[in-house]
Short mmCIF file of C-alpha atoms and ligand atoms in Angstrom, two decimals:
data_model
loop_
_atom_site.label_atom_id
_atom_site.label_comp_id
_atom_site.label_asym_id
_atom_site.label_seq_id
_atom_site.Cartn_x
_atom_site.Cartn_y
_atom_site.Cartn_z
CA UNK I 64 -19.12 -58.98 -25.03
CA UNK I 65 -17.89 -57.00 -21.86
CA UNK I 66 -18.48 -53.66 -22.39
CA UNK I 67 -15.70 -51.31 -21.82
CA UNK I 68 -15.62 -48.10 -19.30
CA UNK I 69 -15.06 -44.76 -21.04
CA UNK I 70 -14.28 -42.12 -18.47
CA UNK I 71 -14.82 -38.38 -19.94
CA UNK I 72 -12.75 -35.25 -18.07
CA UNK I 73 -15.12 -32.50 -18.61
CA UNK I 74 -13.06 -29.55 -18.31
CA UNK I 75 -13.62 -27.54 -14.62
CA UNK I 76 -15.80 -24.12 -14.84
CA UNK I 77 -14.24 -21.34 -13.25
CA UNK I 78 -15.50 -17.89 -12.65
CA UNK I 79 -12.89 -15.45 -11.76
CA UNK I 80 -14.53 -12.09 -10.09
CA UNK I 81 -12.67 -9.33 -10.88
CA UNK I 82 -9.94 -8.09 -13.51
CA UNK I 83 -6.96 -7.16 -11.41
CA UNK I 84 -3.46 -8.59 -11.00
CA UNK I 85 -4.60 -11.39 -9.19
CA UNK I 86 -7.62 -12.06 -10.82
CA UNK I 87 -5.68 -11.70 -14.20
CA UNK I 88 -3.23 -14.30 -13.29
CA UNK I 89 -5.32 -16.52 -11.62
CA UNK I 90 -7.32 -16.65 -14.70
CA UNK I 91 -4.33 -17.71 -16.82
CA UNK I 92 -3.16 -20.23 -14.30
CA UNK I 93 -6.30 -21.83 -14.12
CA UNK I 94 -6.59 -22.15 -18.13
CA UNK I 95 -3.08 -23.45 -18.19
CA UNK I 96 -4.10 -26.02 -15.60
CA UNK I 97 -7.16 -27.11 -18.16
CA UNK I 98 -9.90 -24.97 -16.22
CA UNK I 99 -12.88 -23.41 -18.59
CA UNK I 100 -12.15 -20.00 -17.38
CA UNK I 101 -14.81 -17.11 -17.73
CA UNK I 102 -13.57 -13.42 -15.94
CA UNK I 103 -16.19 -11.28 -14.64
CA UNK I 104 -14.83 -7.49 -14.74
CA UNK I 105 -17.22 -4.66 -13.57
CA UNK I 106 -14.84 -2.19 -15.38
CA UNK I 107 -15.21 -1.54 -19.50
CA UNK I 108 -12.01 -3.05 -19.44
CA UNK I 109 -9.25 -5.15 -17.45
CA UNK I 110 -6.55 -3.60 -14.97
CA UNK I 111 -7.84 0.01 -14.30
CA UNK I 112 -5.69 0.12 -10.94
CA UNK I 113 -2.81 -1.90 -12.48
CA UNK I 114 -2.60 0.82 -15.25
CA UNK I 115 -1.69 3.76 -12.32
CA UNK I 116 0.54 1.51 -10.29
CA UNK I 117 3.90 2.90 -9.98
CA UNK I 118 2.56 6.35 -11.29
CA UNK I 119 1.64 4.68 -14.00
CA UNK I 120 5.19 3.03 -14.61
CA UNK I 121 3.85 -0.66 -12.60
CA UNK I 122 6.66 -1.25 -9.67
CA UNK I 123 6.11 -5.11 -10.79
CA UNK I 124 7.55 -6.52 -8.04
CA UNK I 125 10.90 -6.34 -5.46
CA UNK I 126 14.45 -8.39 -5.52
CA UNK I 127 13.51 -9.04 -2.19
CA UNK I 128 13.71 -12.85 -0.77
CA UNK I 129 10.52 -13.99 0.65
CA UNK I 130 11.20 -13.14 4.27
CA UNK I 131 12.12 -9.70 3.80
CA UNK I 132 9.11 -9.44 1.16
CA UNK I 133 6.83 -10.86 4.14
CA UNK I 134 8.47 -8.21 6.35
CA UNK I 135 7.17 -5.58 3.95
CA UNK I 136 3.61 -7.16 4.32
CA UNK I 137 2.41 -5.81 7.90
CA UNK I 138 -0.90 -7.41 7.03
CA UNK I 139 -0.43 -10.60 7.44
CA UNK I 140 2.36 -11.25 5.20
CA UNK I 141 3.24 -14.85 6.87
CA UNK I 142 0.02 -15.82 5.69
CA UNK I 143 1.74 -15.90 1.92
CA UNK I 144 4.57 -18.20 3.40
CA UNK I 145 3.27 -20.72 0.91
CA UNK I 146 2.12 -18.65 -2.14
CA UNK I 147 5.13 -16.81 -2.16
CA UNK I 148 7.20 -20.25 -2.04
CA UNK I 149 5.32 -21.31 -5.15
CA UNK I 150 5.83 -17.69 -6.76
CA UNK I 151 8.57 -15.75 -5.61
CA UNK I 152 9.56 -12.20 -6.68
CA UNK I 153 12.16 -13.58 -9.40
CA UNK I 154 9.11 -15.88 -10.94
CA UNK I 155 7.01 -12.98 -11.42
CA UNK I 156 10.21 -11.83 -13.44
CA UNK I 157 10.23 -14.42 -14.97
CA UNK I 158 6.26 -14.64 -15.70
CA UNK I 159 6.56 -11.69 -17.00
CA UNK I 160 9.60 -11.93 -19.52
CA UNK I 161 8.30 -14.91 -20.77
CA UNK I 162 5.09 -13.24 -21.53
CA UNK I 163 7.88 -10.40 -23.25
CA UNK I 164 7.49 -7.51 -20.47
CA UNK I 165 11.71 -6.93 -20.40
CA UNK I 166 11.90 -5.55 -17.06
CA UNK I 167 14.61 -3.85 -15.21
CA UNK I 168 15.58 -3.01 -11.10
CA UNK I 169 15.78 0.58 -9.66
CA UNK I 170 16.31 1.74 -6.09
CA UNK I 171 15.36 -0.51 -3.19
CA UNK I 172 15.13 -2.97 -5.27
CA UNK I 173 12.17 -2.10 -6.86
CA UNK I 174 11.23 -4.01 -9.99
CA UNK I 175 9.15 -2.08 -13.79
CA UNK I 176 8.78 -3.40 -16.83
CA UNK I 177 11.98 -1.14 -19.12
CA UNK I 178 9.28 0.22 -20.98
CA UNK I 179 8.40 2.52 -17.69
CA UNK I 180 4.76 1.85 -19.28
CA UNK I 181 2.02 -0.54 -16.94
CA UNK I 182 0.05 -0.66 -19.62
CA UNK I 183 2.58 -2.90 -20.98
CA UNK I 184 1.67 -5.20 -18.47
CA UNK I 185 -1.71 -5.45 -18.53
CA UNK I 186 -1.54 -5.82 -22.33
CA UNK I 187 0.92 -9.07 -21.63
CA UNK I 188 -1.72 -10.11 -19.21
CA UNK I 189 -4.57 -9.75 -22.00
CA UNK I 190 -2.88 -11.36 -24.60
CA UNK I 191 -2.29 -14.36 -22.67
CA UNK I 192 -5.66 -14.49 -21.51
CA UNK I 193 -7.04 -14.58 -24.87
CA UNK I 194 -4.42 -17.20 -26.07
CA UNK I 195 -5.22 -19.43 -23.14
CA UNK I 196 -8.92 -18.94 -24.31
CA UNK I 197 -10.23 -17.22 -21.09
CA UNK I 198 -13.76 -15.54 -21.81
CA UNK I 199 -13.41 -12.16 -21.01
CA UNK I 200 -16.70 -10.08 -19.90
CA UNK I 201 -15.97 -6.90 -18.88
CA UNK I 202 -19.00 -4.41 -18.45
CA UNK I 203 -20.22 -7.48 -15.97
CA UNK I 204 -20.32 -7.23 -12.07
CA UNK I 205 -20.72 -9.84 -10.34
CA UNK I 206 -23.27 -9.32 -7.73
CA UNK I 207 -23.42 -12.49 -5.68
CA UNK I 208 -21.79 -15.67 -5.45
CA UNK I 209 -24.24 -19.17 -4.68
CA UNK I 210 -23.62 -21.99 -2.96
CA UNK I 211 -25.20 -24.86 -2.14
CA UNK I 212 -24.33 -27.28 0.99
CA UNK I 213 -21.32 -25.38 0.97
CA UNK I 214 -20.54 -25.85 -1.95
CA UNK I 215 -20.21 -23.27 -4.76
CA UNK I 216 -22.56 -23.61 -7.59
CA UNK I 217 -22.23 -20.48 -9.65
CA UNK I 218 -22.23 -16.54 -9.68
CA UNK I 219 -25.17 -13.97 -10.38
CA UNK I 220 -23.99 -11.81 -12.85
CA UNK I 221 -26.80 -9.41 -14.84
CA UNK I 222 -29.41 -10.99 -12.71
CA UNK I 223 -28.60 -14.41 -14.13
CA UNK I 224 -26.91 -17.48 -12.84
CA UNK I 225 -23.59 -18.63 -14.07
CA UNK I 226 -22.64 -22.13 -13.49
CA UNK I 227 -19.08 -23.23 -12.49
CA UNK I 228 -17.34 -25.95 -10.12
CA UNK I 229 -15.24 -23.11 -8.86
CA UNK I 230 -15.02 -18.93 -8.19
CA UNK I 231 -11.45 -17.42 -7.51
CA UNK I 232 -12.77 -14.07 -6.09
CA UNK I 233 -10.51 -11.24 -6.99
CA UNK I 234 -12.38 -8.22 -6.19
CA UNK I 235 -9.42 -5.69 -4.69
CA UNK I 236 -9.63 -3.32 -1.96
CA UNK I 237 -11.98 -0.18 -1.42
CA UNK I 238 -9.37 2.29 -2.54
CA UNK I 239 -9.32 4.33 -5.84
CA UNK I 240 -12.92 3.25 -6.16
CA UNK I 241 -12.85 5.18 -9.93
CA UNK I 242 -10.89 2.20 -10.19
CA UNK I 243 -13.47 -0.25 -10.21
CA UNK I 244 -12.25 -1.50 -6.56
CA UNK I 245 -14.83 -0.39 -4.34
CA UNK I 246 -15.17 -2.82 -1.82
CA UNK I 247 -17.52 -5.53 -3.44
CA UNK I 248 -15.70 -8.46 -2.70
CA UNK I 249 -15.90 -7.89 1.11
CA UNK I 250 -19.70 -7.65 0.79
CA UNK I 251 -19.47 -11.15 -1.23
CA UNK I 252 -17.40 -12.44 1.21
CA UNK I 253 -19.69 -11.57 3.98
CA UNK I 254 -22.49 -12.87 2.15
CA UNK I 255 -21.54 -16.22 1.75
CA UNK I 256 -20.54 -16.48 5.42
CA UNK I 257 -17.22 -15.21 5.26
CA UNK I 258 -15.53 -12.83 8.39
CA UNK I 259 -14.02 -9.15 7.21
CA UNK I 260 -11.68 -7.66 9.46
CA UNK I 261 -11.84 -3.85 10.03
CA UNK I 262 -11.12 -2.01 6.60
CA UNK I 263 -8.98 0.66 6.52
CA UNK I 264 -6.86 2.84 4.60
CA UNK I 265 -3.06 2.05 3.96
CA UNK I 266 -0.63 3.70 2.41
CA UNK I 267 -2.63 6.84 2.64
CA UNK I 268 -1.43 10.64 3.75
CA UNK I 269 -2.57 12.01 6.83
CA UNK I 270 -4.19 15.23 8.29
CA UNK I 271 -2.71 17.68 11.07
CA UNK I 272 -4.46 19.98 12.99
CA UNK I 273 -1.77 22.86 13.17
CA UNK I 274 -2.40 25.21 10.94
CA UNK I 275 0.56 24.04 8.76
CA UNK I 276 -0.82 25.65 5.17
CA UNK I 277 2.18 27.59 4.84
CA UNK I 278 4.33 24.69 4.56
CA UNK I 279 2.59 23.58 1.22
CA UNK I 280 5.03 22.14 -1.07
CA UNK I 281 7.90 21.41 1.01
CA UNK I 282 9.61 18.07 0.56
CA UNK I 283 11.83 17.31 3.36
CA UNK I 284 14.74 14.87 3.31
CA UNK I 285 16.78 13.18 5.31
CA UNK I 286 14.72 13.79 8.48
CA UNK I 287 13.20 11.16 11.43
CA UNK I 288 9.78 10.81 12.17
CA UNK I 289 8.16 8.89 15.30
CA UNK I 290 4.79 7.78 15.15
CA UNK I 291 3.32 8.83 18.91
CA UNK I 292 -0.44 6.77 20.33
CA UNK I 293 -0.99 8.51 23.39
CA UNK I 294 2.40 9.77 23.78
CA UNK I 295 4.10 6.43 23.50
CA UNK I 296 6.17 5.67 20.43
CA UNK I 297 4.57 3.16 17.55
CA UNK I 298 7.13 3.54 15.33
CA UNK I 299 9.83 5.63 13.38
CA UNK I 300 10.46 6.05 9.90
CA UNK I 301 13.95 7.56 8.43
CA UNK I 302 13.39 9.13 4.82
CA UNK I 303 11.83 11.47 2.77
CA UNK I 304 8.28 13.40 3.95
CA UNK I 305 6.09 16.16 2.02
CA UNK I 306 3.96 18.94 3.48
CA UNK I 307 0.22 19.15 1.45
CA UNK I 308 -2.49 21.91 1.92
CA UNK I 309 -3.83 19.17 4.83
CA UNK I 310 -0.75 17.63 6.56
CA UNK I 311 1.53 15.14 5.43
CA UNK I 312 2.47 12.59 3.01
CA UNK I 313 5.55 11.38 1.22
CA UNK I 314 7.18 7.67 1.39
CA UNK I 315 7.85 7.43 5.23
CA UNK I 316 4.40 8.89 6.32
CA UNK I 317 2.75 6.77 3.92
CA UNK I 318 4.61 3.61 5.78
CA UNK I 319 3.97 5.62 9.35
CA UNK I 320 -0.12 5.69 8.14
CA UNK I 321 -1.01 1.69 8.47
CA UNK I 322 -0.95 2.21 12.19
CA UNK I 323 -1.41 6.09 12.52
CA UNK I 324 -5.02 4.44 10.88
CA UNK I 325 -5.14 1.32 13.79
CA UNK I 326 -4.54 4.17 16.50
CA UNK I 327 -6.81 6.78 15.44
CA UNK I 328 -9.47 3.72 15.46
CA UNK I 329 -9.27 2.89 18.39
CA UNK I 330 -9.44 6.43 19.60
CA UNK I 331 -5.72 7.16 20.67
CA UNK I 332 -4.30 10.25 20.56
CA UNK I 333 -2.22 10.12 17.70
CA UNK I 334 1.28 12.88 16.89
CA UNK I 335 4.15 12.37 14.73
CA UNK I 336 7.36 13.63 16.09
CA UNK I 337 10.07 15.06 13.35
CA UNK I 338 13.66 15.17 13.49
CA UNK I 339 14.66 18.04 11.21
CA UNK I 340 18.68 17.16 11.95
CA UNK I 341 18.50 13.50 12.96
CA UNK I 342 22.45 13.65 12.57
CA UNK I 343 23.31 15.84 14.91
CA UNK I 344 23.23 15.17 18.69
CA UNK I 345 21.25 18.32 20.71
CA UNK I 346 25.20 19.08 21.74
CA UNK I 347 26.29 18.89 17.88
CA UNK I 348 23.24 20.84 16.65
CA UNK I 349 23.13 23.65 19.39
CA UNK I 350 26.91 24.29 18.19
CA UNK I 351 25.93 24.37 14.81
CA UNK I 352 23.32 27.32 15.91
CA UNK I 353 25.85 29.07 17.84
CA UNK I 354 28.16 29.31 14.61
CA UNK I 355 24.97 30.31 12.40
CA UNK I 356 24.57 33.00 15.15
CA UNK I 357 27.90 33.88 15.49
CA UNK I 358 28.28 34.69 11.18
CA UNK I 359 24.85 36.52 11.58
CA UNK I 360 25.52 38.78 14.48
CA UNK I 361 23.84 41.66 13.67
CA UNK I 362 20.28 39.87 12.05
CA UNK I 363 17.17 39.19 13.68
CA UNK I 364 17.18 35.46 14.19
CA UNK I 365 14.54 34.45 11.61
CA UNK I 366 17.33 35.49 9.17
CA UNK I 367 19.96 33.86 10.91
CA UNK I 368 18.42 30.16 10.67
CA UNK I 369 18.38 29.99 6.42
CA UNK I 370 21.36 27.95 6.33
CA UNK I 371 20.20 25.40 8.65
CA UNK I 372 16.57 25.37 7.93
CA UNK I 373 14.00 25.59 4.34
CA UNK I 374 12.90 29.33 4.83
CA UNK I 375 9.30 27.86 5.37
CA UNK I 376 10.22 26.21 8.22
CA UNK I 377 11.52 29.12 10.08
CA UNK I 378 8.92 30.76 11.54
CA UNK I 379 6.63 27.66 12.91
CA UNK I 380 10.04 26.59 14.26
CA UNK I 381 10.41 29.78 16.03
CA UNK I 382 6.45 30.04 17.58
CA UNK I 383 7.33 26.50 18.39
CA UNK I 384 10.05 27.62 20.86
CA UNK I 385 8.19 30.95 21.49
CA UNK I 386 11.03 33.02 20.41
CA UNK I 387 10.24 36.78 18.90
CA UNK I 388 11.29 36.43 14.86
CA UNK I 389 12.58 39.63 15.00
CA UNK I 390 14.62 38.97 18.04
CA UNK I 391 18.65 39.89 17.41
CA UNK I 392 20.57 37.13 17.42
CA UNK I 393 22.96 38.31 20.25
CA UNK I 394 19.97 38.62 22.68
CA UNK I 395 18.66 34.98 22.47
CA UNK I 396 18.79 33.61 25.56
CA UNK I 397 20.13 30.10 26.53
CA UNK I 398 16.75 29.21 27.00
CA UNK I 399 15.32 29.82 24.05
CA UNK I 400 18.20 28.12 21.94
CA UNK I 401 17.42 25.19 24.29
CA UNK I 402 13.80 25.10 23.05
CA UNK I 403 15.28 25.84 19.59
CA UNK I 404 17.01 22.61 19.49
CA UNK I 405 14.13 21.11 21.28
CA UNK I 406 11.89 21.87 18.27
CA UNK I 407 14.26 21.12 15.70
CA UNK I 408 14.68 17.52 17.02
CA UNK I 409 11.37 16.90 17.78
CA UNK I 410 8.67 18.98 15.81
CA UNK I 411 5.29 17.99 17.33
CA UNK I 412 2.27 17.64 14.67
CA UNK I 413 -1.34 16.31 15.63
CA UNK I 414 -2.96 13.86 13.59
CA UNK I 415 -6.41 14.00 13.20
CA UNK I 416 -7.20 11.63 10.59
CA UNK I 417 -6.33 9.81 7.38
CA UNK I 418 -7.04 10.85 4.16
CA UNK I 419 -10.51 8.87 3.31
CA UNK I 420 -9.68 5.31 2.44
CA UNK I 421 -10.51 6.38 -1.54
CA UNK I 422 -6.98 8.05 -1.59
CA UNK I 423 -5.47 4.89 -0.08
CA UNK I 424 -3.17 3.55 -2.22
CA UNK I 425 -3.83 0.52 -0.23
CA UNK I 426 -7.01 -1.29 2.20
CA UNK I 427 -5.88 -2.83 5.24
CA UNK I 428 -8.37 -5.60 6.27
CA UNK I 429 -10.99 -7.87 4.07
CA UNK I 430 -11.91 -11.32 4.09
CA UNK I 431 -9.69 -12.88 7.42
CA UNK I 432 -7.21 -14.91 6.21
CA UNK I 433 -7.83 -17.44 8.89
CA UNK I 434 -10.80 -18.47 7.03
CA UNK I 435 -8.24 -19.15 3.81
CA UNK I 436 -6.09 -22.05 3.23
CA UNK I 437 -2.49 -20.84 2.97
CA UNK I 438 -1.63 -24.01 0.91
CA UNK I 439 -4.50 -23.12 -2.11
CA UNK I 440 -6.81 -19.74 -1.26
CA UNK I 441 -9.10 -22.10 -0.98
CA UNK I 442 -11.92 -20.85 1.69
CA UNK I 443 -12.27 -22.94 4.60
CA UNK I 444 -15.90 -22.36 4.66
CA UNK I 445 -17.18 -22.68 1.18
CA UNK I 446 -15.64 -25.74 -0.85
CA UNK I 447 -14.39 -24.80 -4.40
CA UNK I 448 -14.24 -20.85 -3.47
CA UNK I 449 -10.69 -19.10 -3.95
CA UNK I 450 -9.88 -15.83 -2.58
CA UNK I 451 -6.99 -13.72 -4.01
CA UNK I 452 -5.74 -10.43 -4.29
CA UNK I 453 -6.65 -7.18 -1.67
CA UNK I 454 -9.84 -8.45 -1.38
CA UNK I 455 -7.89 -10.23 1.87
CA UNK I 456 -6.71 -9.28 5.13
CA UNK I 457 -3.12 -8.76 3.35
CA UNK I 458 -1.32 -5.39 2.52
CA UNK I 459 2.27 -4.20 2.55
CA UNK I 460 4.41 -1.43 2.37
CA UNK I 461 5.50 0.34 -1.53
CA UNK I 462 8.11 -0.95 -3.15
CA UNK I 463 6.02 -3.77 -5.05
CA UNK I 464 5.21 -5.67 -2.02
CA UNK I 465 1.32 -5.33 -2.68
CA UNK I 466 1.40 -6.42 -6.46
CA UNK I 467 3.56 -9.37 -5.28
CA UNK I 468 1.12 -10.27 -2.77
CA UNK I 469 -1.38 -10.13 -5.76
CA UNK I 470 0.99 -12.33 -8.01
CA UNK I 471 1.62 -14.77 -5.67
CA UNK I 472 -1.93 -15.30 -3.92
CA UNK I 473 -3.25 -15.08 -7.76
CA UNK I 474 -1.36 -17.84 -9.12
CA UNK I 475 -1.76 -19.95 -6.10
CA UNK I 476 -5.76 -20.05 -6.12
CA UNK I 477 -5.83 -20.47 -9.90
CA UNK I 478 -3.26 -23.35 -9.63
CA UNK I 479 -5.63 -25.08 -7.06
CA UNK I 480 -8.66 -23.83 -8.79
CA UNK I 481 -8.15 -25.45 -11.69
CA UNK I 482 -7.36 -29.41 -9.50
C1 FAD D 595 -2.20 4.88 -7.13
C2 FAD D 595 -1.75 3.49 -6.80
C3 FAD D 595 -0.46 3.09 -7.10
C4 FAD D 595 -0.02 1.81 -6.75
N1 FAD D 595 1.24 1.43 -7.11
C5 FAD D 595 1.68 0.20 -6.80
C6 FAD D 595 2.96 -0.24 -7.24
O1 FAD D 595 3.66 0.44 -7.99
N2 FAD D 595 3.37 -1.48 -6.82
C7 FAD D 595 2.61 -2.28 -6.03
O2 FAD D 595 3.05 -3.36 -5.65
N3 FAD D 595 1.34 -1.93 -5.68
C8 FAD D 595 0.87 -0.71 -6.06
N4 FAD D 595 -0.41 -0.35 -5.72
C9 FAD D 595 -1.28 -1.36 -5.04
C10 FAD D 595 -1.81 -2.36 -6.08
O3 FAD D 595 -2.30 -1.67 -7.20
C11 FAD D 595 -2.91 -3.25 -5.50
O4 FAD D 595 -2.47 -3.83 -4.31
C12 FAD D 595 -3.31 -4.33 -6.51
O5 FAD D 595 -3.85 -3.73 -7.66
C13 FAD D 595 -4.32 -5.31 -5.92
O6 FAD D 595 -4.66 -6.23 -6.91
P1 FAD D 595 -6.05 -7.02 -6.91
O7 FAD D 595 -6.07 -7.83 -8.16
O8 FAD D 595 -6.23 -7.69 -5.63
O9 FAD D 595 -7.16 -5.88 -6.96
P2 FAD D 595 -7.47 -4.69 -7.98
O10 FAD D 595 -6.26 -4.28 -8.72
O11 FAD D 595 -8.16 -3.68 -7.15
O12 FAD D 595 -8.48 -5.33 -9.02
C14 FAD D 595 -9.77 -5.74 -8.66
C15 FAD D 595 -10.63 -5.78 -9.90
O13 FAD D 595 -11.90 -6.33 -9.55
C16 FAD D 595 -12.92 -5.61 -10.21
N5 FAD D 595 -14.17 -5.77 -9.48
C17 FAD D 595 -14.48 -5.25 -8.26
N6 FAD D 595 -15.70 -5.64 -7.90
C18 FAD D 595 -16.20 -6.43 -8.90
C19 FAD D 595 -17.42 -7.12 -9.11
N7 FAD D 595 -18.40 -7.09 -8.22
N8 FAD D 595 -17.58 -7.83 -10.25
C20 FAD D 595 -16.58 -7.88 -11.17
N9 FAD D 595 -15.41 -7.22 -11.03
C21 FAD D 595 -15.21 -6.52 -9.91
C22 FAD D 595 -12.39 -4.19 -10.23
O14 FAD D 595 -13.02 -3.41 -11.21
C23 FAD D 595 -10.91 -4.41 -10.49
O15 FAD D 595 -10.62 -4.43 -11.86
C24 FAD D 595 -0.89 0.90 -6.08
C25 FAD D 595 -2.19 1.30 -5.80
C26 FAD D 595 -2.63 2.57 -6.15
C27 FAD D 595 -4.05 2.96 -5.86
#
């Protein structure tokens, strides 16, 4: 009697290293897809970063369509061409309210859960996890990952082995290191033969030298801000900006900082230039001074400016365009309302650094993505190793472009993980 062939599928092992967004969806993708999955998370628990995102209200995601999210990616958003094709910003909607996170859109398009609450989220995330029968083990970094002939074999984790066919590596970024993100995952990476671009800090305030203390506080709308390397302009930003006991922040520094870092690294001299009335030509505004001096005749001019300028403005404006504060208002000289309007169009501050990359909200740089297949996260050096999340050479702007990234990249290497 012939005997007959039984073939077995044993299911694949999969090691997922680290607990964030990407990691976190990975892992349910690759259970969904049949994978054993077992999540290594340094952390006591799951989603530490994911838990402050949004100020702790998780901006999910953006309306955005793919090529306008991959415009909000500076770092190397084309690379997600394909990830984002397989998980665009309305199926992480839709990942997300079928795993009962109602969520809702605010201003630029910018996507929470209705709850305002990111723990929401990462609860979601949990309970699928466990339903999906991922092995959780938090308390448990990972602290290198093997391979053999290129091949992976397993992870050390607690100064043991683990064996698995595959490892989606999911470490984050180096910022908010309290966070659990500090930067393992590039040191992996390296390990194992992998290239790490230059890290820096994204999304990350920056430092003036002026002596700008007295500005503390001030939120400034409305105004234009140039990014200067070496005098030439980078860039320009039209929005909202904050002054802090070191420099500046607020949303359209933050965007300016990505390459305020990249100059400042290579050793350019780096200013930012504000607009304080970007709608008013120099003609327009130096009329609009002329009126203010005209109703204020008789005051000195630092009391003549309060209806054109925040009252903490007016006196670095004024030793800008070396004009005496107490200087009447019908002795100002052509001259010095020139340099008046001068200043107010272009306020010159020096940058000298960024905030360290620990107050990054983001880390430009990590593993190069031209060591990554697009198509599957799979590494092009190391056969059955996925790489997801910050941990790569990807970062974008806010607005949700960075947890998309995760999202996308996430479900992309768990998908292909799991084949
Ligand atoms: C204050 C703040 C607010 C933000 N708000 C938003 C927002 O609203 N919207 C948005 O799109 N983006 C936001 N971001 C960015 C976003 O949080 C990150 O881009 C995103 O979390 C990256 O996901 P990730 O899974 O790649 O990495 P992470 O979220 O950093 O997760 C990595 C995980 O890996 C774990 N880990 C690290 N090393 C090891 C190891 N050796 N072994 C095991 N585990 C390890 C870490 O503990 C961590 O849990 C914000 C960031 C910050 C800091």
């Amino acid at each position: 009697m012939k005997k007959s062939l039984r073939i077995t599928h044993c299911a694949l092992r999969i090691a997922v290293i680290g607990g964030g967004p990407a990691g976190m969806i990975a892992a349910i993708r690759a259970a969904e897809g049949g994978a054993q999955v077992t999540l290594f998370e340094k952390m006591p628990r799951v989603g530490r970063k994911l838990g402050i995102t949004g100020k702790g209200r998780c901006n999910l995601t953006n309306t955005a369509d793919n090529a306008e999210i991959i415009k909000n990616l500076p770092g190397n958003g084309k690379f997600l061409f394909s990830a984002l094709k397989n998980f665009s910003s309305a199926d992480t909607v839709n990942f997300f309210e079928n795993l009962g996170v109602k969520t809702k859109i605010e201003r630029g398009g910018r996507i929470f859960p209705v709850s305002d609450d990111a723990s929401e989220v990462i609860d979601a995330l949990l309970r699928k996890m466990i339903v999906l029968g991922v092995e959780i083990k938090n308390n448990s970094p990972v602290t290198d990952i093997i391979a053999e002939h290129k091949k992976i074999r397993g992870v050390l984790v607690g100064g043991k082995i683990f064996d698995c066919d595959a490892v989606i590596l999911a470490t984050g970024g180096a910022s908010y290191p309290a966070t659990g993100s500090t930067g393992d995952g590039f040191r992996l990476a390296k390990r194992i033969g992998h290239t790490v671009t230059e890290i820096l800090p994204a999304l990350v305030p920056l430092e003036v030298e002026e002596d700008i203390k007295s500005l503390q506080g001030l939120s400034l709308k409305n105004v234009r801000v140039k990014l200067l390397a070496d005098g030439k302009k980078i860039a320009e930003q039209f929005g909202e900006m904050l002054f802090t006991h070191f420099g500046v922040s607020g949303p359209i520094i933050l965007t300016l900082s990505r390459q305020a870092a990249k100059f400042l690294s290579e050793g350019k001299f780096v200013e930012l230039e504000i607009n304080l009335k970007p709608a008013l030509t120099p003609e327009q505004l130096d009329a609009r001074i002329l009126r203010d001096f005209d109703k204020f005749k008789r005051r000195a001019i630092k009391n003549s400016l309060v209806e054109l300028l925040p009252a903490k403005l007016i006196p670095i404006i004024l030793d800008r365009a070396f004009i005496e504060p107490n200087k009447k208002v019908d002795e100002i000289t052509q001259a010095e309302r020139r340099r008046l309007v001068e200043n107010l169009r272009g306020l010159l501050l020096t940058i000298t650094q960024t905030r360290p990359i620990a107050e990054a909200i983001v880390t430009a740089g990590g593993v190069s993505v031209k060591e990554i297949n697009p198509q599957t996260m799979q590494s092009k050096l190391v056969e059955g190793l996925f790489i997801a999340g910050e941990v790569a050479d990807v970062d974008g702007f806010t607005g949700g472009f960075n947890l998309q990234a995760a999202w996308a990249m996430g479900n992309t290497a768990g998908t292909f993980a799991a084949k």
